[in-house]
PDB file of C-alpha atoms and ligand atoms in Angstrom:
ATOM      1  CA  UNK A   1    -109.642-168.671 -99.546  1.00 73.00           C
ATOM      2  CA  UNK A   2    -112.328-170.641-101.159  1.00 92.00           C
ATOM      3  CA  UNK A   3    -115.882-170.998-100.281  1.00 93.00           C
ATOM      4  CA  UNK A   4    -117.096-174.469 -98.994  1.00 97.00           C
ATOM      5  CA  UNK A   5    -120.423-175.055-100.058  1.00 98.00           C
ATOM      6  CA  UNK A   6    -122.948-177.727 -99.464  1.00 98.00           C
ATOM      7  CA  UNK A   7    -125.131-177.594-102.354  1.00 98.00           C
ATOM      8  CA  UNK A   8    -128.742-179.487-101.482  1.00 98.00           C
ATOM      9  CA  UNK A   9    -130.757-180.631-105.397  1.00 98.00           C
ATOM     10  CA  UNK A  10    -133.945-181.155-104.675  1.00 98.00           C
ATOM     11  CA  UNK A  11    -134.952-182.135-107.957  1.00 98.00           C
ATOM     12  CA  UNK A  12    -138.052-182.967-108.948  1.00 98.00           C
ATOM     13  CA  UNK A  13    -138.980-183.368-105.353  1.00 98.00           C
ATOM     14  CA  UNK A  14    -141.403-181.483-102.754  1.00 98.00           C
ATOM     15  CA  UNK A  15    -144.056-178.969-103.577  1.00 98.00           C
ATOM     16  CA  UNK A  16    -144.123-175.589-101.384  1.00 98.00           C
ATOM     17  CA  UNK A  17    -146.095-177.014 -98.500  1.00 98.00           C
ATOM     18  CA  UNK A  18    -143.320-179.605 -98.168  1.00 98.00           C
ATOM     19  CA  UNK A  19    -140.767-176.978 -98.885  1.00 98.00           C
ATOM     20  CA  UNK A  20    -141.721-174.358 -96.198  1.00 98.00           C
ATOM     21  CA  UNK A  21    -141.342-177.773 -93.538  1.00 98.00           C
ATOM     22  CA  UNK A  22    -137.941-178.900 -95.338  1.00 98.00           C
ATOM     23  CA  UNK A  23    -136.251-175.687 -95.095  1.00 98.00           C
ATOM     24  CA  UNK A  24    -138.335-174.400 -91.101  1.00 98.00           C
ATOM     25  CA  UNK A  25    -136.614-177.866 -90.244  1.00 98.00           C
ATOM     26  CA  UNK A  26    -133.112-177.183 -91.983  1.00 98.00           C
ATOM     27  CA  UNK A  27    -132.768-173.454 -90.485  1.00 98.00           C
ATOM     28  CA  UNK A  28    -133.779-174.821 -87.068  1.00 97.00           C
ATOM     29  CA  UNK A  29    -131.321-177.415 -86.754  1.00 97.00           C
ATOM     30  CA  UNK A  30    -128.519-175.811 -89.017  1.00 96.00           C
ATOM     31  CA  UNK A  31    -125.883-174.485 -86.340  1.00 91.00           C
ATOM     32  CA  UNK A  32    -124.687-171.496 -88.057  1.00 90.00           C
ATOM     33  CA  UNK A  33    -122.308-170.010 -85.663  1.00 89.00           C
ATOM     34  CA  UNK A  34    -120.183-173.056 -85.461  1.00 90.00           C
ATOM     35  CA  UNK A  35    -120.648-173.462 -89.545  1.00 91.00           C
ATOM     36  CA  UNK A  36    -120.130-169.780 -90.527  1.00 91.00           C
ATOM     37  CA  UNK A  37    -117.721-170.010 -93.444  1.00 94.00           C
ATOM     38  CA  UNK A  38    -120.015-172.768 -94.806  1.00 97.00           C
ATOM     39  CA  UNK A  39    -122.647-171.569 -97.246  1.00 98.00           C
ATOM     40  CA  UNK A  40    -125.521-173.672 -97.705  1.00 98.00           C
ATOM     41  CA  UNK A  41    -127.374-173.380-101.325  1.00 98.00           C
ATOM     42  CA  UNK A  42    -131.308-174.847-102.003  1.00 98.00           C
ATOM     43  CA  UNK A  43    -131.528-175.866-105.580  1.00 98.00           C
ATOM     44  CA  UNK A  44    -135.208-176.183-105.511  1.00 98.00           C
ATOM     45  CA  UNK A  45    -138.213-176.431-107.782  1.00 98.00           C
ATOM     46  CA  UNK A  46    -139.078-173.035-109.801  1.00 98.00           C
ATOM     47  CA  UNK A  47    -142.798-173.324-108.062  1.00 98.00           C
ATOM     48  CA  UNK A  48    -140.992-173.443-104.799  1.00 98.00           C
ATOM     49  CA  UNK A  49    -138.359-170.091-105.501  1.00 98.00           C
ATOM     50  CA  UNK A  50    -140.021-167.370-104.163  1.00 98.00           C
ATOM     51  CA  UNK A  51    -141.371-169.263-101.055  1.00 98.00           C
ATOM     52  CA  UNK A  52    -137.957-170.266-100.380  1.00 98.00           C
ATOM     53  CA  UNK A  53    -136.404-166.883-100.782  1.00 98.00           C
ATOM     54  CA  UNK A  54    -138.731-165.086 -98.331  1.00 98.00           C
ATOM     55  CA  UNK A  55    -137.971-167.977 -95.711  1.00 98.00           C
ATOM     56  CA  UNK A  56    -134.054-167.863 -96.240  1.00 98.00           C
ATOM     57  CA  UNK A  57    -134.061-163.907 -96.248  1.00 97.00           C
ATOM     58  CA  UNK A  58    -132.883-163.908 -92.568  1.00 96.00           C
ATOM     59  CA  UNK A  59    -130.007-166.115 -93.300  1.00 96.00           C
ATOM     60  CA  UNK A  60    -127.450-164.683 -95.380  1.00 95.00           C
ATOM     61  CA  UNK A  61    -125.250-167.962 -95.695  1.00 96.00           C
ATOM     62  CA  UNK A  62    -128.020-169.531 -97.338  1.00 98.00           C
ATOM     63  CA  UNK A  63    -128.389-168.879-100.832  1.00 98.00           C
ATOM     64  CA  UNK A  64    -131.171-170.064-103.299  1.00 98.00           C
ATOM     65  CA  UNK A  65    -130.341-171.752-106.789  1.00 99.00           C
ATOM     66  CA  UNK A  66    -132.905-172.573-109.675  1.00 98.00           C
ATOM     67  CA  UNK A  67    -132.070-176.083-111.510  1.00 98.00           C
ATOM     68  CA  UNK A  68    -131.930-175.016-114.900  1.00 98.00           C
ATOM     69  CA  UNK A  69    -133.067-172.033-117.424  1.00 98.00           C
ATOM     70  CA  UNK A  70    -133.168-171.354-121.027  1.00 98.00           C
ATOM     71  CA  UNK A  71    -130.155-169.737-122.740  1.00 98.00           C
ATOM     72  CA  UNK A  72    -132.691-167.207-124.296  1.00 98.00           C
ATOM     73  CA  UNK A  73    -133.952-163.380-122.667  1.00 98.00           C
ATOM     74  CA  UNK A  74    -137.524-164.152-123.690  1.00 98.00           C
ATOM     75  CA  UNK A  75    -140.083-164.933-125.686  1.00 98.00           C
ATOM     76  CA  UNK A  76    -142.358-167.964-127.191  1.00 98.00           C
ATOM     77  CA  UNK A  77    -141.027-170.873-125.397  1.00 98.00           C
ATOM     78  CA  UNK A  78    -143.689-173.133-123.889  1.00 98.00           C
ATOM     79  CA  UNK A  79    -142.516-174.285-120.732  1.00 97.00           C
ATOM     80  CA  UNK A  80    -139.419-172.090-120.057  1.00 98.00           C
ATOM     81  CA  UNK A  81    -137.880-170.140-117.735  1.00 98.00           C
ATOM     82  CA  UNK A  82    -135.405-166.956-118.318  1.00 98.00           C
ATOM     83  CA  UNK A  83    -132.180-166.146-116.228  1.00 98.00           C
ATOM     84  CA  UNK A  84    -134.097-163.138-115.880  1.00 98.00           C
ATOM     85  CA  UNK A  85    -137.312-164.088-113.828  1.00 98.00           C
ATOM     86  CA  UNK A  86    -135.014-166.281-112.143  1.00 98.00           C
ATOM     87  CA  UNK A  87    -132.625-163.747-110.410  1.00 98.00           C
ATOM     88  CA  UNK A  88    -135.955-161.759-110.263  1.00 98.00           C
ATOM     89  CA  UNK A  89    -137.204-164.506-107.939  1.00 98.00           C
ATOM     90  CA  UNK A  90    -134.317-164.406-105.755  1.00 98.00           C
ATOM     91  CA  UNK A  91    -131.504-166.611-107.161  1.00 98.00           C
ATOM     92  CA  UNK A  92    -128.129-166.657-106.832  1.00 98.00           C
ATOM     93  CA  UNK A  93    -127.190-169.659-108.691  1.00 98.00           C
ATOM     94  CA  UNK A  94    -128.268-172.193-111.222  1.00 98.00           C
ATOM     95  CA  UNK A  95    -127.310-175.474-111.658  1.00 98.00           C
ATOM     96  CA  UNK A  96    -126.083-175.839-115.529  1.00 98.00           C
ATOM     97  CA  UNK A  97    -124.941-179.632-116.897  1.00 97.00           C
ATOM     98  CA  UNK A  98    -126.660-181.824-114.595  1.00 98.00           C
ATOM     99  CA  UNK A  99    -126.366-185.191-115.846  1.00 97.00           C
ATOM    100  CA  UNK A 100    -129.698-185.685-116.140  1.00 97.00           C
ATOM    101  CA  UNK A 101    -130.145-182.770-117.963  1.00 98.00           C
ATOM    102  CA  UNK A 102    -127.414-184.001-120.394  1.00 97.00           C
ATOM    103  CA  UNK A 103    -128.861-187.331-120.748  1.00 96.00           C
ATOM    104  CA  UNK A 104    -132.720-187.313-120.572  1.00 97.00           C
ATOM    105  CA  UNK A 105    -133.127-183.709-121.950  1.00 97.00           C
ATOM    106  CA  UNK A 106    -130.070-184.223-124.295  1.00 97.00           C
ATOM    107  CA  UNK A 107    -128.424-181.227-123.280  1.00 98.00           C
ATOM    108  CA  UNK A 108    -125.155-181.083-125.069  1.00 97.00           C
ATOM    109  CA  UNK A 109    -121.600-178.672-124.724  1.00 97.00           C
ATOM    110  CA  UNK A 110    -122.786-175.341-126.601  1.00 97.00           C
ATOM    111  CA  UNK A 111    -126.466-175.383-125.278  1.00 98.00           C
ATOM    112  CA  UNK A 112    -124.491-175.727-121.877  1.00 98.00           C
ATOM    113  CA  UNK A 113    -122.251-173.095-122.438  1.00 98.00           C
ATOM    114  CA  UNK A 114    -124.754-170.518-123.611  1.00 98.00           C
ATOM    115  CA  UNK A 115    -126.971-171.180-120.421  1.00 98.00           C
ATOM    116  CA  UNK A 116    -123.884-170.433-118.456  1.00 98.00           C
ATOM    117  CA  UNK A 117    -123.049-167.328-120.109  1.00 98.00           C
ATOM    118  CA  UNK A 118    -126.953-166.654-119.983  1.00 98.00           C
ATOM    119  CA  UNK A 119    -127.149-166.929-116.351  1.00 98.00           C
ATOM    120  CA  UNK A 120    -124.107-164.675-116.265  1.00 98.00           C
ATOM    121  CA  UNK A 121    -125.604-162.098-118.123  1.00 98.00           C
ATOM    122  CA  UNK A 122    -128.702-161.786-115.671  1.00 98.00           C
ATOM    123  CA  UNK A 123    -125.718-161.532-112.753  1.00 98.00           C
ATOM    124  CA  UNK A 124    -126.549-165.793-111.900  1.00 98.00           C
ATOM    125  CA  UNK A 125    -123.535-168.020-110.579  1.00 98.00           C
ATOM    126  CA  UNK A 126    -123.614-171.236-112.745  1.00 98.00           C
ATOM    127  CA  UNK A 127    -122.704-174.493-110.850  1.00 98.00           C
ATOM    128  CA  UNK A 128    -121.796-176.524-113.831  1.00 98.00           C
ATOM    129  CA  UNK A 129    -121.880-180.025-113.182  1.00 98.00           C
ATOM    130  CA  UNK A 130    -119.915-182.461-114.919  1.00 98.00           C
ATOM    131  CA  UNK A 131    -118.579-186.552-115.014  1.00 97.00           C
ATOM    132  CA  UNK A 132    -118.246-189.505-116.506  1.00 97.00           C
ATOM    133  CA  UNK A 133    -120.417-192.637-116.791  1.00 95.00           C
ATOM    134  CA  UNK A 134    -119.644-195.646-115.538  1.00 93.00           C
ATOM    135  CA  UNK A 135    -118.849-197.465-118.972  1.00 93.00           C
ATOM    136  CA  UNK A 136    -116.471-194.600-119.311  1.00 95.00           C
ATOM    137  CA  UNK A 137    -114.541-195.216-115.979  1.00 93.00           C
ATOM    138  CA  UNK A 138    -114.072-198.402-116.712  1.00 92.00           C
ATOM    139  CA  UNK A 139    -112.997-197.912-120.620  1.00 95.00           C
ATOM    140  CA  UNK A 140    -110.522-195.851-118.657  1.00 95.00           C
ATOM    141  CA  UNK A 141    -111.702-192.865-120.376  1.00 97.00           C
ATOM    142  CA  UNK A 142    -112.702-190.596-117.433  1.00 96.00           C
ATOM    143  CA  UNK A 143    -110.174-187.945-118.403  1.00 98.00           C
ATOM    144  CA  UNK A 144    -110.813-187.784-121.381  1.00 97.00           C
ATOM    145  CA  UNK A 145    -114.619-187.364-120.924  1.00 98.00           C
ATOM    146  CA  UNK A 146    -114.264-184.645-118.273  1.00 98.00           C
ATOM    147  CA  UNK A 147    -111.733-183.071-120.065  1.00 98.00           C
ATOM    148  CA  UNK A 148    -114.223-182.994-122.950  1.00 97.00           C
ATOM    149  CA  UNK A 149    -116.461-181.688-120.719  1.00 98.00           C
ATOM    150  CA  UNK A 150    -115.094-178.982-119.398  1.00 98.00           C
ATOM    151  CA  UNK A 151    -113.116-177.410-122.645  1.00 97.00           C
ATOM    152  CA  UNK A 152    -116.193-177.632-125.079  1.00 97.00           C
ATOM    153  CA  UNK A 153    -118.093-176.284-122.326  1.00 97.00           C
ATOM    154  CA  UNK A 154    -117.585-174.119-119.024  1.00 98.00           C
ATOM    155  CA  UNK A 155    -113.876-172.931-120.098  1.00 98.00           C
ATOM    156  CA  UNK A 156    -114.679-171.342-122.959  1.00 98.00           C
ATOM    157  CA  UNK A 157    -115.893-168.711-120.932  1.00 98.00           C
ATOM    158  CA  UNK A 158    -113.271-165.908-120.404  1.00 97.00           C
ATOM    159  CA  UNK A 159    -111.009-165.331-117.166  1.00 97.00           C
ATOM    160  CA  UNK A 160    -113.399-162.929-115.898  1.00 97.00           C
ATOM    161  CA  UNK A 161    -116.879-164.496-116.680  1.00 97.00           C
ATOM    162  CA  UNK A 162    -115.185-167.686-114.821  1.00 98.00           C
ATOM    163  CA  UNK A 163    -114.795-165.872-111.540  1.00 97.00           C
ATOM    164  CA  UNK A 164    -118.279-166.861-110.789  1.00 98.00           C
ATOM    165  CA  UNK A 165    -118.242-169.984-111.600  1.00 98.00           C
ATOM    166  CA  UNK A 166    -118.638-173.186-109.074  1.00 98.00           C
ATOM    167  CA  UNK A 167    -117.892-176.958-110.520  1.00 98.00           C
ATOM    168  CA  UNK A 168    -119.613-179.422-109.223  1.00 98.00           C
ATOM    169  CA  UNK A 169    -117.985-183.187-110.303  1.00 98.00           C
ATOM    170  CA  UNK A 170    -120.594-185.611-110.258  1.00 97.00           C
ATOM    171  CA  UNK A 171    -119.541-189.136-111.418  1.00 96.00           C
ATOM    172  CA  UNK A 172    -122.738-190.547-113.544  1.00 94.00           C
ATOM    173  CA  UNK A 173    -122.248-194.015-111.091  1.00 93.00           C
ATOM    174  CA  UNK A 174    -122.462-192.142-108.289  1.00 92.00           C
ATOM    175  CA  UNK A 175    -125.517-190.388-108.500  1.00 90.00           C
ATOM    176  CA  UNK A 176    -128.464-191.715-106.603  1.00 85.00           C
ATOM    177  CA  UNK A 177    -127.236-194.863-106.906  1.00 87.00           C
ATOM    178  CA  UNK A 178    -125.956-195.441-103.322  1.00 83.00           C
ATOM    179  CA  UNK A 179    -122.421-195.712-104.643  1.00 84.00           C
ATOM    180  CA  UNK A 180    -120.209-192.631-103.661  1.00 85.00           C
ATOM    181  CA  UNK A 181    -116.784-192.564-105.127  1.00 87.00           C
ATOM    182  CA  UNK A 182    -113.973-192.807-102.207  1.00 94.00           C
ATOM    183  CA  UNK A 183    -112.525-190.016-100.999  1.00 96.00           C
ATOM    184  CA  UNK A 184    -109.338-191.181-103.083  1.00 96.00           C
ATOM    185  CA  UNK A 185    -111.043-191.215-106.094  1.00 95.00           C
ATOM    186  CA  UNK A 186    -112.758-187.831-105.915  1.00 97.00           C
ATOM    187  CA  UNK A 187    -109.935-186.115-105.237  1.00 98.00           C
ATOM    188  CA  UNK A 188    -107.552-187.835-107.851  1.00 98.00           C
ATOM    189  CA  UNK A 189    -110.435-186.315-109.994  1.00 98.00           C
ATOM    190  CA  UNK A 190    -110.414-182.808-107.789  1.00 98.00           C
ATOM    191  CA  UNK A 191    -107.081-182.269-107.817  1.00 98.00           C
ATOM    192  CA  UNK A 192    -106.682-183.084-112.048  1.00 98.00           C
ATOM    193  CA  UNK A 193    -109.937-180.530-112.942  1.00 98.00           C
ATOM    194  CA  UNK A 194    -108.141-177.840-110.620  1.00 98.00           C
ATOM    195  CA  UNK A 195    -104.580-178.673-112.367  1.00 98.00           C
ATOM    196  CA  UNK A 196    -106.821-177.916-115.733  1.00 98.00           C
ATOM    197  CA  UNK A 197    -108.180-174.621-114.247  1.00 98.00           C
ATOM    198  CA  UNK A 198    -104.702-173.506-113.496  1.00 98.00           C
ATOM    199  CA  UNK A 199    -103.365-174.531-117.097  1.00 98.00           C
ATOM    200  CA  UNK A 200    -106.891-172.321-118.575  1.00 98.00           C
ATOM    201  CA  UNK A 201    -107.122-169.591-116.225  1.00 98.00           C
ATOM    202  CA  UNK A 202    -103.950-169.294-113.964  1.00 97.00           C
ATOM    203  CA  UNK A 203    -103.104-170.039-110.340  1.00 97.00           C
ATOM    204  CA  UNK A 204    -105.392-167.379-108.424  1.00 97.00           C
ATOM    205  CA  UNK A 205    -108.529-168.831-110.924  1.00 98.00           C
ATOM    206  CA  UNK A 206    -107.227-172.460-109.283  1.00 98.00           C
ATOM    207  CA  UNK A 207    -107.009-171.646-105.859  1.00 97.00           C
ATOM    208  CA  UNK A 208    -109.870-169.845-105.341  1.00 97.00           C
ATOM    209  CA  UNK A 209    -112.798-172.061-107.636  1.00 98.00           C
ATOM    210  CA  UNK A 210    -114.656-174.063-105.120  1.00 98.00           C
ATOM    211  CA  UNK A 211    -115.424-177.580-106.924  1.00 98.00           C
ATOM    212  CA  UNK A 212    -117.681-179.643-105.252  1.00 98.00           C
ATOM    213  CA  UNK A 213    -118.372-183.519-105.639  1.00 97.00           C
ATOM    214  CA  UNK A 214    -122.140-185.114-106.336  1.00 97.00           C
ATOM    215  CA  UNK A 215    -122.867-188.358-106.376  1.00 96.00           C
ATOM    216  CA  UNK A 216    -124.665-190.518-103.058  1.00 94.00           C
ATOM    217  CA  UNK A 217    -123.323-187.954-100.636  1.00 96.00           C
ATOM    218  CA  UNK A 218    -124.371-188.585 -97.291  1.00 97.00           C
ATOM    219  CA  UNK A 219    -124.135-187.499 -93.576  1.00 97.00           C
ATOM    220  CA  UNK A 220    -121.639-191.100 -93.187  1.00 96.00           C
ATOM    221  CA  UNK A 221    -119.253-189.910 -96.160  1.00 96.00           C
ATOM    222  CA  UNK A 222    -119.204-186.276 -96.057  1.00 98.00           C
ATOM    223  CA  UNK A 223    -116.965-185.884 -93.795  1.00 97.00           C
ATOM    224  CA  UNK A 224    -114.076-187.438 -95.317  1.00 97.00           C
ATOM    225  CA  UNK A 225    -114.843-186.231 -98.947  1.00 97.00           C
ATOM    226  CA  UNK A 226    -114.768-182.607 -97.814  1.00 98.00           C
ATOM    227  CA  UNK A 227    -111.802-183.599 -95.793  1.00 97.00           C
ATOM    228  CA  UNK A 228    -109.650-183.931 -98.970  1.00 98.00           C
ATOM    229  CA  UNK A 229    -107.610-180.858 -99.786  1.00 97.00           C
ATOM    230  CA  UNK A 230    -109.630-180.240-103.651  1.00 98.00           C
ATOM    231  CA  UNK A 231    -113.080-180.747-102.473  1.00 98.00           C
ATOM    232  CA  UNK A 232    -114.567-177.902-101.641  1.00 98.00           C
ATOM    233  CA  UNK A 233    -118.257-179.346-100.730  1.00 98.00           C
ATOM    234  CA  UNK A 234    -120.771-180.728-102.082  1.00 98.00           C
ATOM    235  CA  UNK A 235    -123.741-181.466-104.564  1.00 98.00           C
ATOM    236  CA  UNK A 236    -126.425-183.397-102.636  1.00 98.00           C
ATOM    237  CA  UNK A 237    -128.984-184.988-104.526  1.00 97.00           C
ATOM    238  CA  UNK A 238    -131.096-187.720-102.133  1.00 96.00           C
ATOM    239  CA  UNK A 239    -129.908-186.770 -98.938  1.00 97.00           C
ATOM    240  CA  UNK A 240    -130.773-183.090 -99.188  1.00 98.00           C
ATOM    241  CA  UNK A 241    -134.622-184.190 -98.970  1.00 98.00           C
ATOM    242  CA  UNK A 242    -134.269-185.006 -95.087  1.00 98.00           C
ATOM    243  CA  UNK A 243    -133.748-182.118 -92.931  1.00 98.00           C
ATOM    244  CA  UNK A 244    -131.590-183.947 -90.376  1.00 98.00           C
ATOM    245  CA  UNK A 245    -129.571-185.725 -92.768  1.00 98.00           C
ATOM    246  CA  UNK A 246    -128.677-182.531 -94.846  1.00 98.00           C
ATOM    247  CA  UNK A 247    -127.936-180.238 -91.505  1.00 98.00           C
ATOM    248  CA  UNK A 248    -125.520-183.245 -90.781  1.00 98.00           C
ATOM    249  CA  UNK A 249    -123.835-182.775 -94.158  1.00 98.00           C
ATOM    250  CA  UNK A 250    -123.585-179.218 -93.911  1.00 98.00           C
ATOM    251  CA  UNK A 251    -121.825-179.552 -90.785  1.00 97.00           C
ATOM    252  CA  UNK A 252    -119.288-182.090 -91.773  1.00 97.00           C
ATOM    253  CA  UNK A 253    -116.599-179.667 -92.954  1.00 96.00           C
ATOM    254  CA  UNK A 254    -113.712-179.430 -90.565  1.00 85.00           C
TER     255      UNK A 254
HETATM  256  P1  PGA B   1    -127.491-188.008-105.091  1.00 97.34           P
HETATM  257  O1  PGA B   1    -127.635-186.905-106.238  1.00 97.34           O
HETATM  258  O2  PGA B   1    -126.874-187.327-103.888  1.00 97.34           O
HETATM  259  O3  PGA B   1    -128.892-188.483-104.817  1.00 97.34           O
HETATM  260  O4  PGA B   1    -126.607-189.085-105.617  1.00 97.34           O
HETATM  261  C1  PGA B   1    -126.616-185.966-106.477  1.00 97.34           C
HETATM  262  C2  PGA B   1    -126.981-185.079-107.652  1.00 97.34           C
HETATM  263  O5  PGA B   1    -127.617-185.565-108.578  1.00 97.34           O
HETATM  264  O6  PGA B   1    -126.656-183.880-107.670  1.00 97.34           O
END
């Protein structure tokens, strides 16, 4: 009943020449017969949206995300880019919370929340990311964090705004560093944020959010993260930037 998803993040990574042979290489190798109730989402550079879009339009189960926007319809903002001229452009998604957002672009709850109710507005799916830092996990404060987290930011949205809404958890120590939480540990994690879903929004909101884990996911590990019953997919950061490695991935569900 809910979606698996593997979720690729480029990042700041690959201009469109590099894109077009990234994503030729990915819809080449990318078995979607055997893979059909997987849907596969780029997350890719704003320069590279509309490239991607017209080489995805053939492929339904592949959707296209932008990596951020401003919480704002319009107007003078150097540098910025509306929900609007994203779904414009072809998106379906946006990635909102990133921890790198968060940190380096000090991104904080509210500003989170109204870019998640912005992207809603312009008919966008936010994937709000969210986890702790290491110094955190080992405070033994991780609850507390994500709980944090996820009250000041993505459920304050109402029941039905939340309906198209995908979490992604993405433990700060995870991510890029090579260091993947275990299976266990993700879905200790999994299974808490969709107990928290259920006490918010109710047991249909619980079963059918897909929340994904981010953080060193790679075609070695996937398969037993998205084995565990809460996890759902997930967010790929590194691994997503090799064609073979991220068609692997997207086939590991069971
Ligand atoms: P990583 O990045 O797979 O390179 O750890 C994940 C992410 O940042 O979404």
């Amino acid at each position: 009943m809910r979606k698996k998803i593997a979720a690729g993040n480029w990042k700041m990574n690959l201009g469109p020449a590099a894109a077009r042979q990234l994503v030729t290489e990915f819809l080449k190798g990318f078995d979607s017969a055997a893979n059909q109730d997987v849907e596969i989402i780029l997350a890719v550079p704003f320069i590279d949206l509309m490239l991607v879009a017209e080489l995805i339009k053939d492929h339904p189960q592949v959707k296209l995300a932008a990596q951020n926007l401003h919480q704002l319809d319009r107007g003078a903002y150097t540098g910025e880019i509306s929900a609007e001229m994203l779904a414009e452009a072809g998106c379906e998604y946006v990635l909102v919370g990133h921890s790198e957002r968060r940190e380096y672009f000090h991104e904080g709850d509210a500003l989170l929340l109204a870019k998640a109710r912005q992207a809603l507005k312009f008919g966008l799916k936010p994937i709000f990311c969210f986890g702790e830092q290491l110094k955190d996990r080992e405070a033994d404060q991780t609850y507390e964090v994500l709980k944090g987290q996820l009250e000041n930011g993505i459920f304050q949205l109402d029941e039905a705004e939340f309906e198209n809404v995908v979490l992604a958890y993405e433990p700060v120590w995870a991510i890029g560093t090579g260091k993947t939480a275990s299976p266990e540990q993700a879905q200790e994690v999994h299974a808490w944020v969709r107990h928290r879903i259920h006490l918010k929004y109710g047991d249909l909101a619980a079963k059918k959010t897909s929340i994904l884990y981010g953080g060193s996911v790679k075609p070695d590990n996937a398969m037993f993260l998205f084995a565990c019953p809460d996890i759902d997919g997930g967010l790929v950061g590194g691994a997503c930037l090799k064609a073979d490695d991220f068609v692997s991935i997207a086939g590991a569900f069971l």
